[in-house]
Amino acid sequence: MRGASGISAVGFGGNGLVTTGLAAELERWTAQHGPVTIGLAGAGQMGTDLVVQVALMPGVRIGAVSEIDPQLAIDAALMAGHARDSIVSASTAQAIDRAIEAGKIAVTEDYHALCASGHIDVVIDATGSPNIGTLVSLEAMRNGKHVVLLSVEADITIGRFLKQEARKAGVVLTGAAGDEPAATVELIGFAQSLGFEIVCAGKAKNNAFKPDAVPDEFAEEAKARNMNPRMLVEFVDGSKTMVEMTALANATGLVPDVPGMHGPKADRDDLAQVLCTKEDGGILSRSGVVDFTLGKGVAPGVFCIVKPRHPRVLERMADLKVGPGPCFALIRPYHLTSLEVPLSAVRAVLHKRPDMEVLDHPVAECTAVAKRDLRPGDVLGKIGEYDYRGYTMGWRDARDSFALPLGLAEKARVLKPVKAGEPLTYENCAPDEALIVTQMRRRLDQADAQYLAA
């Protein structure tokens, strides 16, 4: 099969296999409507992966990429196998449409043009910035486009506001398949459909846990892994885990059992005997929580600890070698990050429903904790740099302590001295009011205050 770009692509069939599931649905859709056309915002590491992956998928294409450094988008398209003459610059929505009609991929510096293109079905935000991701998402919705939000930081900060805007626009706003929160939601839905009690769900941390990590320490490792050192540190200092588990909590109602979660070193074989209630021999004070493990044998996967509601089912689970009980670990031993993301775009278009979305009420908050001593007048850098890290709390505890949401920490100005290890709050830090994400979060907080006062 040859895609619109002219490069070779895998067909729906092949090797005598019958097309099934989502692939079969997409085959029928393509026959009637043509391929699902994606507009991509951002061509960094994740965006490049997406451009390459989509080029290998039948029934899906990248129509345009918006990127402030156009060469990054061009390089991504070339890496994916697009011929250089099939990659064109476009500064308007009309020019993007003409490029797509000609079977080419458009590159633009203007996300407004991308979002306004009539041939774009769905926009994927891969900018990596909560603020820019918010702007892209709002512009896409204004133009009637479905949105796949890769910025989990934006989701945990103003996800409820974006959800409201998506509803008004009649479009789908979804979290991204392939990331741990959405992968865990899949497991939870499976377990719930079987009637299991959900005791705990979460992820296994895929690298060392060093809360005070800074980019300088990991520059060599990042280079060897073709990563930005800051991005690597987001994982090492635990910020990504805290962000992801906050998103999972806010999408499911699972709560952090304790601030920061437990994060035990529970291996695959004993995970269900550790992340279960004290009544069942574990460490949790209650059932229905979100957490993570530092143990072996689960990473890079996700898990859902379940408890059967009948002794016969418990007996069968043990007989099937799922574990000794009374709680059992259902484990998805992988998540494919950006490689799975196009599936969320496809499902948004075909099914008109999200893979994962925030609840209408808050459950957890990812706050910020100082990595170093901060002085009045300091302007904070980005997540994964030198100033702060993420820390998951229950939403009400965070609100009562005036904790500063992690998504508002970048460009915040320090008002009072803060010692390393102390929380950032609205009393010792002032978020940047010029950022759209700050303004939207303030609206949410005001609405929540009215709700709590009622």
Coordinates of C-alpha atoms in Angstrom, one line a residue:
M1 CA 0.0 0.0 0.0
R2 CA 1.3 3.5 -0.8
G3 CA 0.3 6.4 1.4
A4 CA -0.7 9.9 0.4
S5 CA 2.9 10.9 0.9
G6 CA 4.1 8.5 -1.7
I7 CA 6.2 6.4 0.8
S8 CA 5.6 2.8 1.2
A9 CA 3.2 1.9 4.0
V10 CA 1.9 -1.3 5.6
G11 CA -1.5 -2.3 4.2
F12 CA -4.4 -3.3 6.3
G13 CA -4.0 -7.0 5.4
G14 CA -1.0 -9.0 4.6
N15 CA 0.4 -12.6 5.1
G16 CA -3.2 -14.0 4.9
L17 CA -4.2 -12.3 8.2
V18 CA -7.7 -11.1 8.5
T19 CA -8.0 -7.5 9.7
T20 CA -9.7 -7.3 13.1
G21 CA -10.6 -4.8 15.8
L22 CA -9.7 -1.2 15.4
A23 CA -7.7 -1.9 12.2
A24 CA -10.9 -3.3 10.6
E25 CA -12.9 -0.3 11.7
L26 CA -10.2 2.0 10.3
E27 CA -10.2 0.1 7.0
R28 CA -14.0 0.6 6.6
W29 CA -13.7 4.3 7.6
T30 CA -10.9 4.9 5.1
A31 CA -12.8 3.3 2.3
Q32 CA -15.7 5.7 2.9
H33 CA -14.0 8.9 4.2
G34 CA -10.3 8.6 3.3
P35 CA -7.5 8.4 5.9
V36 CA -7.7 10.1 9.3
T37 CA -5.7 13.2 8.9
I38 CA -3.6 14.4 11.9
G39 CA -2.3 17.9 12.6
L40 CA 0.7 17.7 14.9
A41 CA 1.9 20.5 17.1
G42 CA 5.5 20.1 18.0
A43 CA 8.3 18.1 16.4
G44 CA 10.6 17.3 19.3
Q45 CA 11.4 13.8 20.5
M46 CA 7.7 12.8 20.9
G47 CA 6.6 14.6 17.7
T48 CA 9.3 13.0 15.7
D49 CA 8.3 9.5 16.9
L50 CA 4.7 10.3 15.9
V51 CA 5.6 11.4 12.4
V52 CA 7.6 8.2 11.9
Q53 CA 5.0 5.9 13.5
V54 CA 2.0 7.4 11.5
A55 CA 3.9 6.9 8.2
L56 CA 3.9 3.1 9.0
M57 CA 0.2 2.9 9.8
P58 CA -2.6 2.3 7.2
G59 CA -5.5 4.6 7.2
V60 CA -3.8 7.5 9.0
R61 CA -1.6 10.3 7.8
I62 CA 0.1 13.5 9.1
G63 CA -1.4 16.3 7.2
A64 CA 0.6 19.1 8.8
V65 CA 3.1 19.9 11.5
S66 CA 3.4 23.2 13.3
E67 CA 6.9 23.9 14.8
I68 CA 8.7 27.1 15.7
D69 CA 11.8 25.5 14.3
P70 CA 10.6 24.2 10.9
Q71 CA 13.8 22.2 10.3
L72 CA 12.8 19.9 13.1
A73 CA 9.6 19.1 11.4
I74 CA 11.3 18.7 8.0
D75 CA 13.9 16.3 9.6
A76 CA 11.1 14.3 11.2
A77 CA 9.3 13.9 7.9
L78 CA 12.5 12.9 6.1
M79 CA 13.3 10.3 8.8
A80 CA 9.8 8.9 8.3
G81 CA 10.5 8.4 4.7
H82 CA 8.7 11.3 3.1
A83 CA 10.5 12.6 0.0
R84 CA 11.9 16.1 0.3
D85 CA 9.7 17.4 -2.5
S86 CA 6.6 16.1 -0.6
I87 CA 7.3 18.4 2.4
V88 CA 6.2 21.9 1.8
S89 CA 6.1 25.1 3.8
A90 CA 2.7 26.7 4.5
S91 CA 1.8 29.9 6.3
T92 CA -2.0 29.7 6.0
A93 CA -4.8 27.2 6.5
Q94 CA -5.6 27.4 2.8
A95 CA -2.0 26.5 1.9
I96 CA -2.1 23.6 4.3
D97 CA -5.3 22.3 2.7
R98 CA -3.7 22.5 -0.8
A99 CA -0.7 20.6 0.4
I100 CA -2.9 17.8 1.9
E101 CA -5.0 17.7 -1.2
A102 CA -1.7 17.1 -3.2
G103 CA -0.7 14.3 -0.9
K104 CA 2.0 16.3 0.7
I105 CA 2.9 17.1 4.3
A106 CA 2.8 20.8 5.3
V107 CA 5.2 22.4 7.7
T108 CA 4.1 25.7 9.4
E109 CA 5.3 27.9 12.2
D110 CA 1.7 29.0 12.9
Y111 CA -0.4 26.7 15.0
H112 CA -3.4 28.8 14.2
A113 CA -3.1 27.9 10.5
L114 CA -2.7 24.2 11.5
C115 CA -5.9 24.3 13.6
A116 CA -7.9 26.1 11.0
S117 CA -7.1 23.7 8.1
G118 CA -10.3 22.1 6.8
H119 CA -8.6 18.8 6.1
I120 CA -7.3 18.2 9.6
D121 CA -9.5 15.9 11.6
V122 CA -7.7 15.8 14.9
V123 CA -4.8 17.8 16.5
I124 CA -2.1 16.1 18.6
D125 CA -0.4 18.5 21.1
A126 CA 3.2 17.3 21.4
T127 CA 4.7 20.7 22.3
G128 CA 5.8 19.6 25.8
S129 CA 4.6 22.9 27.3
P130 CA 1.5 23.2 29.5
N131 CA 1.0 26.8 28.4
I132 CA 1.6 26.4 24.7
G133 CA -0.3 23.1 24.8
T134 CA -3.3 24.9 26.3
L135 CA -3.2 27.6 23.5
V136 CA -3.0 24.9 20.8
S137 CA -5.8 22.9 22.4
L138 CA -8.1 25.9 22.7
E139 CA -7.4 27.0 19.1
A140 CA -8.1 23.5 17.8
M141 CA -11.4 23.3 19.7
R142 CA -12.4 26.7 18.4
N143 CA -12.0 25.2 14.9
G144 CA -14.0 22.1 15.7
K145 CA -11.0 19.7 15.9
H146 CA -10.7 16.8 18.3
V147 CA -7.6 17.1 20.5
V148 CA -5.1 14.5 21.8
L149 CA -3.3 16.1 24.8
L150 CA 0.2 14.7 25.3
S151 CA 0.9 17.4 28.0
V152 CA -0.1 15.5 31.1
E153 CA 1.1 18.6 33.0
A154 CA -1.6 20.7 31.3
D155 CA -4.1 18.0 32.0
I156 CA -3.5 17.9 35.8
T157 CA -3.4 21.7 36.0
I158 CA -6.4 22.8 33.9
G159 CA -7.8 19.6 32.5
R160 CA -11.3 20.3 33.8
F161 CA -11.4 23.7 32.1
L162 CA -10.2 22.1 28.8
K163 CA -12.9 19.4 29.1
Q164 CA -15.5 22.1 29.5
E165 CA -14.3 23.9 26.4
A166 CA -14.3 20.6 24.4
R167 CA -17.9 20.0 25.5
K168 CA -18.9 23.4 24.3
A169 CA -17.2 22.9 21.0
G170 CA -18.7 19.4 20.5
V171 CA -15.3 17.8 20.1
V172 CA -13.3 15.1 21.9
L173 CA -10.5 16.0 24.2
T174 CA -8.5 12.9 25.2
G175 CA -5.5 11.8 27.1
A176 CA -3.0 9.9 25.0
A177 CA -2.8 6.1 24.6
G178 CA 0.7 4.8 25.3
D179 CA 1.3 6.9 28.3
E180 CA 1.0 5.2 31.7
P181 CA -2.3 6.8 32.9
A182 CA -4.2 5.7 29.8
A183 CA -2.6 2.3 29.8
T184 CA -3.6 1.9 33.5
V185 CA -7.2 3.1 32.7
E186 CA -7.4 0.2 30.2
L187 CA -6.6 -2.3 33.0
I188 CA -9.0 -0.7 35.4
G189 CA -11.8 -0.8 32.9
F190 CA -11.1 -4.5 32.3
A191 CA -11.1 -5.3 36.0
Q192 CA -14.2 -3.3 36.7
S193 CA -16.1 -5.1 33.9
L194 CA -15.3 -8.3 35.7
G195 CA -16.6 -7.0 39.0
F196 CA -13.3 -7.0 40.8
E197 CA -12.7 -4.6 43.7
I198 CA -10.0 -2.1 42.6
V199 CA -7.5 -2.0 45.5
C200 CA -4.7 0.0 43.9
A201 CA -3.5 0.9 40.4
G202 CA -0.4 2.6 39.1
K203 CA 2.9 2.2 37.4
A204 CA 6.4 0.9 37.9
K205 CA 9.1 3.5 37.8
N206 CA 11.4 2.7 35.0
N207 CA 14.6 4.3 36.3
A208 CA 16.4 5.3 39.5
F209 CA 14.5 7.6 42.0
K210 CA 16.7 10.5 42.9
P211 CA 14.5 13.4 44.1
D212 CA 17.3 16.0 44.0
A213 CA 18.5 15.0 40.5
V214 CA 19.6 17.9 38.2
P215 CA 20.5 17.9 34.5
D216 CA 24.2 18.2 35.0
E217 CA 24.4 14.8 36.6
F218 CA 22.6 13.1 33.7
A219 CA 24.0 14.8 30.7
E220 CA 26.1 11.8 29.5
E221 CA 23.2 9.3 30.0
A222 CA 20.8 11.6 28.2
K223 CA 23.2 12.0 25.3
A224 CA 23.6 8.2 25.0
R225 CA 19.8 7.8 25.0
N226 CA 19.3 10.7 22.5
M227 CA 17.3 12.6 25.1
N228 CA 17.3 16.1 26.5
P229 CA 18.9 16.0 30.0
R230 CA 16.0 18.0 31.4
M231 CA 13.5 15.4 30.1
L232 CA 15.5 12.6 31.6
V233 CA 15.6 14.3 35.0
E234 CA 11.8 14.7 34.9
F235 CA 11.7 10.9 35.2
V236 CA 14.6 10.5 37.6
D237 CA 13.5 13.0 40.2
G238 CA 10.0 11.5 40.2
S239 CA 8.2 14.4 38.7
K240 CA 6.8 12.4 35.8
T241 CA 5.6 9.6 38.1
M242 CA 3.9 12.1 40.3
V243 CA 2.3 13.9 37.3
E244 CA 1.1 10.7 35.8
M245 CA -0.3 9.3 38.9
T246 CA -2.1 12.6 39.6
A247 CA -3.6 12.3 36.1
L248 CA -4.7 8.7 36.8
A249 CA -6.3 9.8 40.1
N250 CA -8.2 12.6 38.5
A251 CA -9.5 10.3 35.7
T252 CA -10.6 7.5 37.9
G253 CA -11.3 8.7 41.5
L254 CA -8.4 6.7 42.9
V255 CA -6.7 8.7 45.7
P256 CA -3.1 8.9 46.9
D257 CA -3.0 7.0 50.2
V258 CA -0.4 9.3 51.6
P259 CA 1.3 12.5 50.3
G260 CA 3.9 11.5 47.8
M261 CA 2.4 8.0 47.7
H262 CA 4.3 5.0 49.1
G263 CA 6.4 3.9 46.2
P264 CA 7.6 0.6 47.7
K265 CA 10.3 -1.7 46.2
A266 CA 7.7 -4.3 45.5
D267 CA 8.7 -6.8 42.8
R268 CA 6.3 -8.4 40.3
D269 CA 5.8 -11.5 42.4
D270 CA 4.9 -9.7 45.7
L271 CA 3.3 -6.5 44.3
A272 CA -0.2 -7.6 45.2
Q273 CA 0.8 -8.6 48.7
V274 CA 2.5 -5.2 49.3
L275 CA 0.1 -2.7 47.6
C276 CA -3.0 -4.0 49.3
T277 CA -4.7 -3.0 52.6
K278 CA -3.1 -3.6 56.0
E279 CA -6.1 -5.9 56.7
D280 CA -4.8 -8.1 53.8
G281 CA -1.2 -7.9 54.9
G282 CA -0.1 -4.8 52.8
I283 CA 0.8 -1.2 53.5
L284 CA -2.3 0.7 52.4
S285 CA -4.7 2.3 54.9
R286 CA -7.6 1.9 52.5
S287 CA -8.7 0.4 49.2
G288 CA -9.0 2.4 46.0
V289 CA -5.7 4.2 45.8
V290 CA -3.1 5.2 43.3
D291 CA 0.6 4.4 43.8
F292 CA 3.8 3.3 42.1
T293 CA 6.5 0.7 42.7
L294 CA 10.3 0.8 42.5
G295 CA 10.5 -3.0 42.4
K296 CA 11.7 -5.2 39.6
G297 CA 9.8 -7.1 37.0
V298 CA 6.9 -4.7 36.3
A299 CA 8.6 -1.7 34.6
P300 CA 8.1 -0.4 32.0
G301 CA 4.5 -1.5 32.6
V302 CA 1.5 -0.6 34.7
F303 CA -0.6 -2.6 37.1
C304 CA -4.0 -2.9 38.8
I305 CA -4.3 -4.7 42.1
V306 CA -7.7 -6.4 42.3
K307 CA -9.6 -8.4 45.0
P308 CA -12.2 -11.0 44.0
R309 CA -15.6 -10.6 45.7
H310 CA -16.3 -14.3 45.9
P311 CA -14.2 -17.2 47.3
R312 CA -14.8 -19.3 44.1
V313 CA -13.3 -16.6 42.0
L314 CA -10.4 -16.2 44.4
E315 CA -9.8 -19.9 44.1
R316 CA -9.9 -19.8 40.3
M317 CA -7.5 -16.8 40.2
A318 CA -5.0 -18.7 42.4
D319 CA -5.5 -21.9 40.3
L320 CA -4.7 -19.8 37.1
K321 CA -1.3 -18.8 38.7
V322 CA -2.2 -15.1 38.9
G323 CA -0.9 -15.1 42.4
P324 CA -1.6 -16.5 45.9
G325 CA -4.3 -14.0 46.8
P326 CA -6.4 -12.6 48.4
C327 CA -5.3 -9.7 46.1
F328 CA -3.9 -10.2 42.6
A329 CA -1.8 -8.0 40.3
L330 CA -3.1 -7.5 36.7
I331 CA 0.0 -6.3 34.9
R332 CA 0.4 -4.7 31.4
P333 CA 4.1 -5.2 31.1
Y334 CA 4.7 -2.4 28.5
H335 CA 3.5 1.0 27.4
L336 CA 4.6 2.2 24.0
T337 CA 4.5 6.0 24.7
S338 CA 4.3 8.0 21.4
L339 CA 4.0 4.9 19.3
E340 CA 0.5 4.3 20.6
V341 CA -0.7 7.9 20.6
P342 CA -2.1 7.8 17.0
L343 CA -4.6 5.3 18.2
S344 CA -6.2 7.9 20.5
A345 CA -6.4 10.2 17.5
V346 CA -8.1 7.5 15.4
R347 CA -10.6 6.6 18.2
A348 CA -11.4 10.2 18.7
V349 CA -12.4 10.5 15.1
L350 CA -14.1 7.1 14.6
H351 CA -15.7 6.6 18.1
K352 CA -16.2 10.3 19.1
R353 CA -15.1 9.4 22.7
P354 CA -11.9 9.8 24.7
D355 CA -9.5 7.1 25.8
M356 CA -9.1 9.0 29.0
E357 CA -10.5 12.2 30.4
V358 CA -10.5 14.1 33.7
L359 CA -13.4 13.8 36.1
D360 CA -15.7 16.8 36.6
H361 CA -14.4 17.1 40.2
P362 CA -10.7 17.2 41.4
V363 CA -9.2 14.2 43.3
A364 CA -5.5 14.8 43.5
E365 CA -3.0 17.6 42.9
C366 CA 0.6 17.5 41.8
T367 CA 2.4 20.2 43.7
A368 CA 5.9 21.4 43.7
V369 CA 8.7 20.9 46.2
A370 CA 12.0 22.8 46.2
K371 CA 15.1 20.9 45.1
R372 CA 17.4 23.7 46.4
D373 CA 17.3 26.7 48.6
L374 CA 15.3 29.4 46.8
R375 CA 15.7 33.1 47.4
P376 CA 13.2 35.9 47.0
G377 CA 13.3 37.2 43.5
D378 CA 14.3 33.9 41.9
V379 CA 12.4 33.1 38.8
L380 CA 11.8 29.3 38.5
G381 CA 12.9 27.2 35.6
K382 CA 11.2 24.3 33.9
I383 CA 10.2 20.9 35.4
G384 CA 13.2 18.6 35.4
E385 CA 15.7 21.4 35.9
Y386 CA 17.3 22.7 39.2
D387 CA 14.5 24.4 41.2
Y388 CA 11.7 22.0 42.0
R389 CA 10.1 18.6 41.5
G390 CA 6.6 17.2 41.5
Y391 CA 4.8 15.8 44.6
T392 CA 1.4 14.2 44.6
M393 CA -1.2 15.0 47.2
G394 CA -4.9 14.7 47.8
W395 CA -6.6 17.7 46.2
R396 CA -8.2 19.0 49.4
D397 CA -4.9 18.7 51.4
A398 CA -3.1 20.6 48.7
R399 CA -5.8 23.3 48.6
D400 CA -5.8 23.7 52.4
S401 CA -2.1 24.1 52.5
F402 CA -2.1 26.7 49.6
A403 CA 0.3 24.4 47.6
L404 CA 1.4 25.6 44.3
P405 CA 0.4 23.3 41.4
L406 CA 3.4 21.9 39.6
G407 CA 2.0 23.2 36.3
L408 CA 2.2 26.8 37.5
A409 CA 5.7 26.6 38.8
E410 CA 7.6 27.5 35.6
K411 CA 8.3 31.3 35.5
A412 CA 6.9 31.7 39.0
R413 CA 8.7 34.3 41.2
V414 CA 9.9 33.4 44.6
L415 CA 8.5 35.8 47.3
K416 CA 9.9 34.3 50.5
P417 CA 12.9 32.0 51.3
V418 CA 12.2 28.4 50.6
K419 CA 14.5 25.6 51.9
A420 CA 15.3 22.6 49.8
G421 CA 12.6 20.0 50.5
E422 CA 10.0 22.5 51.5
P423 CA 6.8 22.9 49.4
L424 CA 6.2 25.8 47.1
T425 CA 2.9 27.6 48.0
Y426 CA 1.0 30.6 46.9
E427 CA 2.4 32.3 50.0
N428 CA 6.1 31.9 49.0
C429 CA 5.7 31.9 45.2
A430 CA 3.7 33.9 42.7
P431 CA 2.9 32.2 39.4
D432 CA 3.3 34.1 36.1
E433 CA -0.1 35.8 35.5
A434 CA 0.8 36.4 31.9
L435 CA 0.5 32.7 31.1
I436 CA -2.8 31.3 29.9
V437 CA -2.5 28.2 32.0
T438 CA -2.3 30.5 35.1
Q439 CA -5.3 32.4 34.1
M440 CA -7.4 29.3 33.4
R441 CA -6.3 27.7 36.7
R442 CA -7.4 30.7 38.6
R443 CA -10.9 30.4 37.1
L444 CA -11.1 26.8 38.2
D445 CA -9.9 27.6 41.7
Q446 CA -12.5 30.4 42.0
A447 CA -15.3 28.0 40.8
D448 CA -14.1 25.4 43.3
A449 CA -14.1 27.9 46.1
Q450 CA -17.8 28.8 45.3
Y451 CA -18.6 25.1 45.2
L452 CA -17.0 24.4 48.6
A453 CA -18.7 27.4 50.2
A454 CA -22.2 26.3 48.9

